[in-house]
Structures are given as structure tokens and as C-alpha cells.
PDB file of C-alpha atoms in Angstrom:
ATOM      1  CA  UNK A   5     109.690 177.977 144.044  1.00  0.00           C
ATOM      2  CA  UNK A   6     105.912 176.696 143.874  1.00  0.00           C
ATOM      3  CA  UNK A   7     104.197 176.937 147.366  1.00  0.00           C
ATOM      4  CA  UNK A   8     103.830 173.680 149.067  1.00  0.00           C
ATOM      5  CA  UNK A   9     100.000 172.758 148.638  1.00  0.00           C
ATOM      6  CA  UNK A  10      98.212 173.190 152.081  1.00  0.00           C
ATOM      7  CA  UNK A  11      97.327 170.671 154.003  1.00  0.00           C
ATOM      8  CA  UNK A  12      93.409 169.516 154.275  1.00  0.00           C
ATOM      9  CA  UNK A  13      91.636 170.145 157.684  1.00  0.00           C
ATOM     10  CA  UNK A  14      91.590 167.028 159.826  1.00  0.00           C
ATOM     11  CA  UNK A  15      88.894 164.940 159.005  1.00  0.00           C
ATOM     12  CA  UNK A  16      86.898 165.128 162.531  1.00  0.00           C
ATOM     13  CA  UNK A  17      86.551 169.058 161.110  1.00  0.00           C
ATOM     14  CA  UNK A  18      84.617 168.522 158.107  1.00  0.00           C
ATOM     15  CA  UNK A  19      83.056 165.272 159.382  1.00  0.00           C
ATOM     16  CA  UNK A  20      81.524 166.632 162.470  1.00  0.00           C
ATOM     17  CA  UNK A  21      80.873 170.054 161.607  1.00  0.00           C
ATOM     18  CA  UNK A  22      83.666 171.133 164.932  1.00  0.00           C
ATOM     19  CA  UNK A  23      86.462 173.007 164.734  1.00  0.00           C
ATOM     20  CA  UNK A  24      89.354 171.494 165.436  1.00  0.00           C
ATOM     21  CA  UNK A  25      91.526 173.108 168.777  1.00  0.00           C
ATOM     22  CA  UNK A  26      94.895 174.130 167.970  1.00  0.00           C
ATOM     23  CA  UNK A  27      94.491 173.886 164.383  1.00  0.00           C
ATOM     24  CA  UNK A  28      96.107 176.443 162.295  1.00  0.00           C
ATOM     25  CA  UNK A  29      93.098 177.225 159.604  1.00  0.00           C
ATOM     26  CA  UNK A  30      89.636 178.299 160.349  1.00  0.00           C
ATOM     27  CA  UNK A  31      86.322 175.326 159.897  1.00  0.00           C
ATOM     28  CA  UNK A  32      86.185 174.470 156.212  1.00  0.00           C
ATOM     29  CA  UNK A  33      82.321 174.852 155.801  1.00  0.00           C
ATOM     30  CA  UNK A  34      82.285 172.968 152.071  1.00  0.00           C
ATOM     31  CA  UNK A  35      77.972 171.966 151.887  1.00  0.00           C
ATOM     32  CA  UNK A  36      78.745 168.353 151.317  1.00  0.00           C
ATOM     33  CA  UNK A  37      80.503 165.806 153.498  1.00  0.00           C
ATOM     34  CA  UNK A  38      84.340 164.835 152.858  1.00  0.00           C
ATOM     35  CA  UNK A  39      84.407 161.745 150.313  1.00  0.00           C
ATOM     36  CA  UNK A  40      81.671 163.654 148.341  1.00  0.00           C
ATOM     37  CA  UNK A  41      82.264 164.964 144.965  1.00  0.00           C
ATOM     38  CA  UNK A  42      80.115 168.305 146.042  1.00  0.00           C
ATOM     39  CA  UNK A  43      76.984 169.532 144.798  1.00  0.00           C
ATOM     40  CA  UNK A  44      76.464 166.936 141.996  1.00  0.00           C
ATOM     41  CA  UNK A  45      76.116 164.121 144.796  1.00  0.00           C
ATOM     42  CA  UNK A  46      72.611 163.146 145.089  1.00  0.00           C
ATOM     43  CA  UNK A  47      72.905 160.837 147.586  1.00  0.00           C
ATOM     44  CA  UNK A  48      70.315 160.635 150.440  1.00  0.00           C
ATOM     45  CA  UNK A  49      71.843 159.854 154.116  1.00  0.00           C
ATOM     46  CA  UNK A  50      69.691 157.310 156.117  1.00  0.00           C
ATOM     47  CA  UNK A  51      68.571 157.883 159.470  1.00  0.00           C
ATOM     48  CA  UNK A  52      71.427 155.800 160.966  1.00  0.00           C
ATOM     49  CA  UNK A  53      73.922 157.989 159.642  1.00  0.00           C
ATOM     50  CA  UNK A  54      72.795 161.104 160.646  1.00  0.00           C
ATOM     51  CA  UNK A  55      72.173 159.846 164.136  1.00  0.00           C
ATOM     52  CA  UNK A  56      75.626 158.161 164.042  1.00  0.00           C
ATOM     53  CA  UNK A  57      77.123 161.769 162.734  1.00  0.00           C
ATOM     54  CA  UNK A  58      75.502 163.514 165.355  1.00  0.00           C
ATOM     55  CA  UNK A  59      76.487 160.603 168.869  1.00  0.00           C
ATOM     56  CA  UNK A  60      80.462 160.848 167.228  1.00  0.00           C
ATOM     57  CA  UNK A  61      79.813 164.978 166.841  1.00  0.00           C
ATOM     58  CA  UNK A  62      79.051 165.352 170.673  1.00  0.00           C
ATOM     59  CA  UNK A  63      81.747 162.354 171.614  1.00  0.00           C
ATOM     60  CA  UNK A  64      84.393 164.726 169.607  1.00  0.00           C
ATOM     61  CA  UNK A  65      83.130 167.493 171.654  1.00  0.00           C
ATOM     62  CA  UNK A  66      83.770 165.919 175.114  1.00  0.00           C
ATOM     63  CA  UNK A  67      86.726 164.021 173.801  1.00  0.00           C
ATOM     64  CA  UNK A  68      85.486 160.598 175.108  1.00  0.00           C
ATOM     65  CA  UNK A  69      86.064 157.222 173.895  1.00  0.00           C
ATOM     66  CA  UNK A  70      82.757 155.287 173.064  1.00  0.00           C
ATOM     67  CA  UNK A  71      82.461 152.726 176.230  1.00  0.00           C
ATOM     68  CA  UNK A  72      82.849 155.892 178.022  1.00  0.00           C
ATOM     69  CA  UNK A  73      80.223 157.914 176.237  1.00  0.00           C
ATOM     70  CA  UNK A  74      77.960 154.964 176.047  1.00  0.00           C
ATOM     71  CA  UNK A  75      77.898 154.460 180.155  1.00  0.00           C
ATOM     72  CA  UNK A  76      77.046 158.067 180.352  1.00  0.00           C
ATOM     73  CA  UNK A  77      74.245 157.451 178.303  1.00  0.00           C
ATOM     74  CA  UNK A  78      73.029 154.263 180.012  1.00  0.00           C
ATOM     75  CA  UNK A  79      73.332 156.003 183.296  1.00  0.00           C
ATOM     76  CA  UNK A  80      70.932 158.875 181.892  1.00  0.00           C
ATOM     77  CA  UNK A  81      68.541 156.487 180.382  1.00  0.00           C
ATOM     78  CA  UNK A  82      68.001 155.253 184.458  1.00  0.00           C
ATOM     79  CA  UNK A  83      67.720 158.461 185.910  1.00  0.00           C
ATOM     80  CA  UNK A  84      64.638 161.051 186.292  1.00  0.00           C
ATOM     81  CA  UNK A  85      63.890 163.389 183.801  1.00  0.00           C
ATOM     82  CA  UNK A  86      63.785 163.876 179.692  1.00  0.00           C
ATOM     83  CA  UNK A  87      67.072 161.229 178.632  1.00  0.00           C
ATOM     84  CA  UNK A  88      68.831 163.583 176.273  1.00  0.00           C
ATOM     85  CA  UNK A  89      68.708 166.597 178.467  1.00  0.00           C
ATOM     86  CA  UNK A  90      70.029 164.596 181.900  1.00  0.00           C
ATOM     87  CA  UNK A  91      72.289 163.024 179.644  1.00  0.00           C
ATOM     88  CA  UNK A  92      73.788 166.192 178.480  1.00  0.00           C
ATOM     89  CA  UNK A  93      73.543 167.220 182.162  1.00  0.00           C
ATOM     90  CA  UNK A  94      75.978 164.342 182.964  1.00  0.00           C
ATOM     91  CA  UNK A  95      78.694 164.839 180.257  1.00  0.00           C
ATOM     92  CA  UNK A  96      78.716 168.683 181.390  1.00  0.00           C
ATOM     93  CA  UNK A  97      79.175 168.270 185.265  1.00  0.00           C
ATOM     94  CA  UNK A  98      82.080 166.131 184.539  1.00  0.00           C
ATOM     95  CA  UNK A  99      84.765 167.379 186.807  1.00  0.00           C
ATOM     96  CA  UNK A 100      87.065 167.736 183.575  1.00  0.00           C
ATOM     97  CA  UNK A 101      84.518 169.966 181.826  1.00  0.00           C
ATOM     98  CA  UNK A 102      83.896 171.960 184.868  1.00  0.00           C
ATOM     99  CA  UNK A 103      87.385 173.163 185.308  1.00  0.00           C
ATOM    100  CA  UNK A 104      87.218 173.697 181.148  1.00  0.00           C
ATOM    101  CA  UNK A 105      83.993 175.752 181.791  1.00  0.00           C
ATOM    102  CA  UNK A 106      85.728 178.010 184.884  1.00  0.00           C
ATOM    103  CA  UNK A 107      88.787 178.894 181.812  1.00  0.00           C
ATOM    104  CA  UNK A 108      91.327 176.761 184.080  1.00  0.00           C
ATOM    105  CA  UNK A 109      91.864 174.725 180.801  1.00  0.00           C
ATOM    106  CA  UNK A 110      92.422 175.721 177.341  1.00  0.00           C
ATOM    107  CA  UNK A 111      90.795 172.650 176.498  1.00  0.00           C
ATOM    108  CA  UNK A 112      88.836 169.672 178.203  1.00  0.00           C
ATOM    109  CA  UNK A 113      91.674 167.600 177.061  1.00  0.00           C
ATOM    110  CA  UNK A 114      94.097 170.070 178.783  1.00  0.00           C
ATOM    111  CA  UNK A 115      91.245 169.910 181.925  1.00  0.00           C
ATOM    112  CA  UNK A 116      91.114 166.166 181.813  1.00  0.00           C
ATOM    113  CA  UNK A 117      95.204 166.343 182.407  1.00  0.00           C
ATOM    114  CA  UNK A 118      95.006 169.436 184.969  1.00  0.00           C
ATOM    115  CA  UNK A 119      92.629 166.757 187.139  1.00  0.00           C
ATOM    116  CA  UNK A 120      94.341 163.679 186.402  1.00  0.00           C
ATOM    117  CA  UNK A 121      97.431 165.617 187.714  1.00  0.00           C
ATOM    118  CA  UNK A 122      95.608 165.810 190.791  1.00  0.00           C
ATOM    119  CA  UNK A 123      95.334 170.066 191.132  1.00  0.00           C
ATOM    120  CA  UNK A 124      92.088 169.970 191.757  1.00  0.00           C
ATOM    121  CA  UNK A 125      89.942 169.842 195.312  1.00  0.00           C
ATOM    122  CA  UNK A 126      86.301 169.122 196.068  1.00  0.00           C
ATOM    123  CA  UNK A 127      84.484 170.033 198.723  1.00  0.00           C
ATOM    124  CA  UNK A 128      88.263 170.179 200.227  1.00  0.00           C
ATOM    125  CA  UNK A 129      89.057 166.760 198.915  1.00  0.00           C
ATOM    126  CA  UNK A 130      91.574 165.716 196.069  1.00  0.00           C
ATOM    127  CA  UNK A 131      89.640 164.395 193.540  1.00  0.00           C
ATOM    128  CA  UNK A 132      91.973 163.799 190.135  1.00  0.00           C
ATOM    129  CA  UNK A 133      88.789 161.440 188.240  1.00  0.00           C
ATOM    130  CA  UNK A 134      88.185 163.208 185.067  1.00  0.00           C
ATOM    131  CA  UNK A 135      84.524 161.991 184.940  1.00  0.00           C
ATOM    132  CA  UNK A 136      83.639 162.665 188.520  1.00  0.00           C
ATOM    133  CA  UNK A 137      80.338 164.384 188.586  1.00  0.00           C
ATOM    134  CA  UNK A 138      80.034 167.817 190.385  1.00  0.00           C
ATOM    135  CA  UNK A 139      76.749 168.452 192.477  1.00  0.00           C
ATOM    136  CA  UNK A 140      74.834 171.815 193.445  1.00  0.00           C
ATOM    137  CA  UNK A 141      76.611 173.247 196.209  1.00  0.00           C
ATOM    138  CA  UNK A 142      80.105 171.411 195.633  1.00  0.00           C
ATOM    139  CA  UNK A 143      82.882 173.936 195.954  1.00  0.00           C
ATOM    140  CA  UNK A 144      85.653 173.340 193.406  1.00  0.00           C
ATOM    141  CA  UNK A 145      89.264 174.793 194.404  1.00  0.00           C
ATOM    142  CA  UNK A 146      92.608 174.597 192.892  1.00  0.00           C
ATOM    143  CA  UNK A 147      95.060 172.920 194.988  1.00  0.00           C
ATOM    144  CA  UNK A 148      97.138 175.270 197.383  1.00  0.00           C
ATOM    145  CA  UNK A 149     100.872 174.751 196.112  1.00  0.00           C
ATOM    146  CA  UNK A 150     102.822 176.978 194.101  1.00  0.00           C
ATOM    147  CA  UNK A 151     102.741 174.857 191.023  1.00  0.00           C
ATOM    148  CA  UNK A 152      99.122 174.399 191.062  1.00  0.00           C
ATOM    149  CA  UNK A 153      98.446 177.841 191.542  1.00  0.00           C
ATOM    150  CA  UNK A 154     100.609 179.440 189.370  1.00  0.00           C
ATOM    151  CA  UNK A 155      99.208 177.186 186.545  1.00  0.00           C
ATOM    152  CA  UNK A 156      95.997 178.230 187.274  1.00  0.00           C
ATOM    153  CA  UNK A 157      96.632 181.697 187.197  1.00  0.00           C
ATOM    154  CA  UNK A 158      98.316 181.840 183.700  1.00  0.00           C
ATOM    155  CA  UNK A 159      94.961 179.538 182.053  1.00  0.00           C
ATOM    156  CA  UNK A 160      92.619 182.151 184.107  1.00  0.00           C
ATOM    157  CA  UNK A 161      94.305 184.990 182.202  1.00  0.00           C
ATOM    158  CA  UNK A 162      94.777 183.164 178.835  1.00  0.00           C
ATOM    159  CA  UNK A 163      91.056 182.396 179.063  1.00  0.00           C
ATOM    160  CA  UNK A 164      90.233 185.515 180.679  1.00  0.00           C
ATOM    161  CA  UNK A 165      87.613 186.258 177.890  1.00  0.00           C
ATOM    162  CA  UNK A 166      85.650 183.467 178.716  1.00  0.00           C
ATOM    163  CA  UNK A 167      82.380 183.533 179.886  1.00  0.00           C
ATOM    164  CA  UNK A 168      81.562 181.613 183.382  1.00  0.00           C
ATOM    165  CA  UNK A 169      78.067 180.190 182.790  1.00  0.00           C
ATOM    166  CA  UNK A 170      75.406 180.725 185.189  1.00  0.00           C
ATOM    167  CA  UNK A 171      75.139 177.590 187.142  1.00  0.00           C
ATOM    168  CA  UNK A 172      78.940 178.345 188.176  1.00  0.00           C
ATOM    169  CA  UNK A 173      80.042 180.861 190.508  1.00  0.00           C
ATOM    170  CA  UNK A 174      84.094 181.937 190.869  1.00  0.00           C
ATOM    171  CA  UNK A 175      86.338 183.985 192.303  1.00  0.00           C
ATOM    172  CA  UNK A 176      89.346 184.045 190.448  1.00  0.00           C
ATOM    173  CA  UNK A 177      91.722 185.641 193.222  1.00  0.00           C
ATOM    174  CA  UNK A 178      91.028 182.667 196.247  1.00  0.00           C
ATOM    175  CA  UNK A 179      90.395 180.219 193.345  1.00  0.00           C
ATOM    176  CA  UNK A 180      87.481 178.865 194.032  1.00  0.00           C
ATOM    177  CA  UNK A 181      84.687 178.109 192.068  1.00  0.00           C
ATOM    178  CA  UNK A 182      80.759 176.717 193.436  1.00  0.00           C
ATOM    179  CA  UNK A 183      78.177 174.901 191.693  1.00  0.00           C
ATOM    180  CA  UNK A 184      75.092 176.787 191.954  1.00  0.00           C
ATOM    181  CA  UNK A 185      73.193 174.666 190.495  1.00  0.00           C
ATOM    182  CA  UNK A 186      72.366 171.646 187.314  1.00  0.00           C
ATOM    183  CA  UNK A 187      72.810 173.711 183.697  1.00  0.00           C
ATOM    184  CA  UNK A 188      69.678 174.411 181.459  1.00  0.00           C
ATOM    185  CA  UNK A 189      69.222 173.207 178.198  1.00  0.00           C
ATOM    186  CA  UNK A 190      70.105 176.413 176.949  1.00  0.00           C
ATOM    187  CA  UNK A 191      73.001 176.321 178.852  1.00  0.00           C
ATOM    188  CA  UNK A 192      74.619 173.392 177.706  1.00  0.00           C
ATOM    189  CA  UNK A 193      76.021 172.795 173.809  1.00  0.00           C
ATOM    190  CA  UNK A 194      73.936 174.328 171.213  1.00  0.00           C
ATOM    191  CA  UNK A 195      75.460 172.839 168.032  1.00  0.00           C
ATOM    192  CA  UNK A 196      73.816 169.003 168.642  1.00  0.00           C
ATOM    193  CA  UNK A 197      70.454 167.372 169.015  1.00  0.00           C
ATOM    194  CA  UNK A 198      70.595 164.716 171.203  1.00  0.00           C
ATOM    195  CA  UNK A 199      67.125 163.619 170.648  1.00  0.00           C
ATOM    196  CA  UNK A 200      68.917 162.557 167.692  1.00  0.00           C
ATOM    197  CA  UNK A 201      71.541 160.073 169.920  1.00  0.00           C
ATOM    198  CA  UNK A 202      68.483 158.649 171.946  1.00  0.00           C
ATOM    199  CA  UNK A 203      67.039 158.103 169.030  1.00  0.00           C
ATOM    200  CA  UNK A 204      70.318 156.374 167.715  1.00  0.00           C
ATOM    201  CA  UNK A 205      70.943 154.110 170.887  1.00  0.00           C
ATOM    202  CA  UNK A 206      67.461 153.235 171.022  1.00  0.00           C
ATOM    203  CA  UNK A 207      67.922 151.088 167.971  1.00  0.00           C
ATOM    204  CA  UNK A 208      69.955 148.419 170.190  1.00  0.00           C
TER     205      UNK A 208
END
């Protein structure tokens, strides 16, 4: 019997340059973009597109639809500080990519659900918002029921090899988790530019 073909990697893989969670083959790191016919391709990619590539490759990251990622954005833009770095600031104090962060969630799409479901407390109040933005000294503490609890535990040891990053504080056994203070640069996702998105946006 001839072995079935296998399947190609989803096209946000290839596409984006991310790996794709749950999926069963590693990154396919091919030098040219999908729709290319490889190394004989000559074409040049215009400023646009590589700006566009690199907004979606961060929006794939965070898992968030465009009106969602664009209000982030605008809200930066307002604020204090260099745009791109407040605005990655933003998108990484979500609530939902806290509780990713802390290894409650496999996933931030897992996280998103975990809040949504309402298992979450801050600062001793429910708070099941997905995009709600954590502040320095917020404590962050998984609701006090059995069911919440015992789904916590099982994601802290699944994810046990996790690293906490520095602006987040938790003990594992009262689970409970601080903010200690706003990420770094160097703290937050290495694999995009967002110079490159200002730069994008700014074109409207």
C-alpha cells in the first residue's frame, strides 16, 4: 500500500514564520514564502507587504482579530512612551496572556477560555475579560473552588517547564501570582519588529 502523502503545514506556519500549537510536524523553514516556486523567484516584496507580514505575524501570535488588534494599537499611539514598545506592553498585560505567561494555559487561546470561564480573580475580584489589562502591583489568583483549582494545578504541572518572566511573581501552591512590574523590551516577543507595524499603520 503507498503511504498517504502528508499533509502541508497550515498556511499561518509558513506565512508567518510561527509554529503552529498543537500541530503534529515541526515549522517548515522552506527560504521562500508559500505560493513561491523557491529559489528561482526573483520577486522583490514592497514595503507594504513586509509590514503587513509582520502586523498579521504578531496578530497570529496573540490570536486577535484585527478591530481588536487595531484598538490596541490606537490606544498605544495616545499613551506616553516609544508606540511600538507600549504597544507591545499592552498586548502582553492582557489578562489572557498573563495567565498564559504564569503556565495556567497551554495556550493564550486555552487562557482566553480559562478567563472567559470566569476562574480567574484580581485584586480579589472576578474579572473573566480576556483583554483586561493587569497593572504593577495587581495580584492575580485562581478562583477558590475545586474545579478551578484542580484545573489549575494539572496546566501548572503540564507547563511546569516554563519559565515565569521577571515582571511576574508566583507561588504555585496558594495560586497566586503579582505583577511586579511593566515587561522590558527584552522581555516581551523577540521574533517581530514592531517598528515595522507603526510603520505599517502609519500609512492610514
Amino acid at each position: 500500500m503507498v503511504a498517504p502523502t502528508p499533509a502541508p503545514p497550515p498556511r499561518p506556519t509558513r506565512r508567518l514564520g510561527q509554529p503552529n500549537p498543537g500541530a503534529g510536524r515541526p515549522l517548515d523553514r522552506r527560504a521562500y514564502p508559500p505560493g513561491q516556486p523557491g529559489p528561482r523567484s526573483r520577486r522583490k516584496v514592497s514595503e507594504y507587504a513586509v509590514g503587513l507580514n509582520e502586523k498579521q505575524k504578531l496578530r497570529y501570535i496573540y490570536g486577535l482579530l484585527e478591530r481588536q488588534f487595531r484598538r490596541v494599537f490606537e490606544i498605544a499611539k495616545r499613551e506616553r512612551g516609544v508606540t511600538g514598545e507600549r504597544f507591545l506592553q499592552l498586548l502582553e498585560t492582557r489578562l489572557d496572556s498573563v495567565v498564559y505567561l504564569l503556565g495556567l494555559a497551554k495556550s493564550r487561546a486555552a487562557a482566553r477560555q480559562f478567563v472567559n470561564h470566569g476562574h480567574i480573580r484580581v485584586n480579589g475580584h472576578k474579572v473573566d475579560i480576556a483583554s483586561y489589562n493587569v497593572q504593577p502591583g495587581d495580584e492575580i489568583e485562581v478562583k477558590n473552588t475545586p474545579a478551578s483549582r484542580q484545573m489549575a494545578t494539572r496546566q501548572l504541572e503540564e507547563n511546569r517547564i516554563r519559565t515565569v518572566p521577571g515582571w511576574l511573581t508566583l507561588a504555585p501552591e496558594a495560586f497566586k501570582a503579582t505583577v511586579v512590574r511593566l515587561p522590558t523590551r527584552d522581555e516581551m516577543e523577540q521574533g517581530v519588529n514592531e517598528q515595522l507595524i507603526v510603520e505599517f499603520y502609519s500609512r492610514f
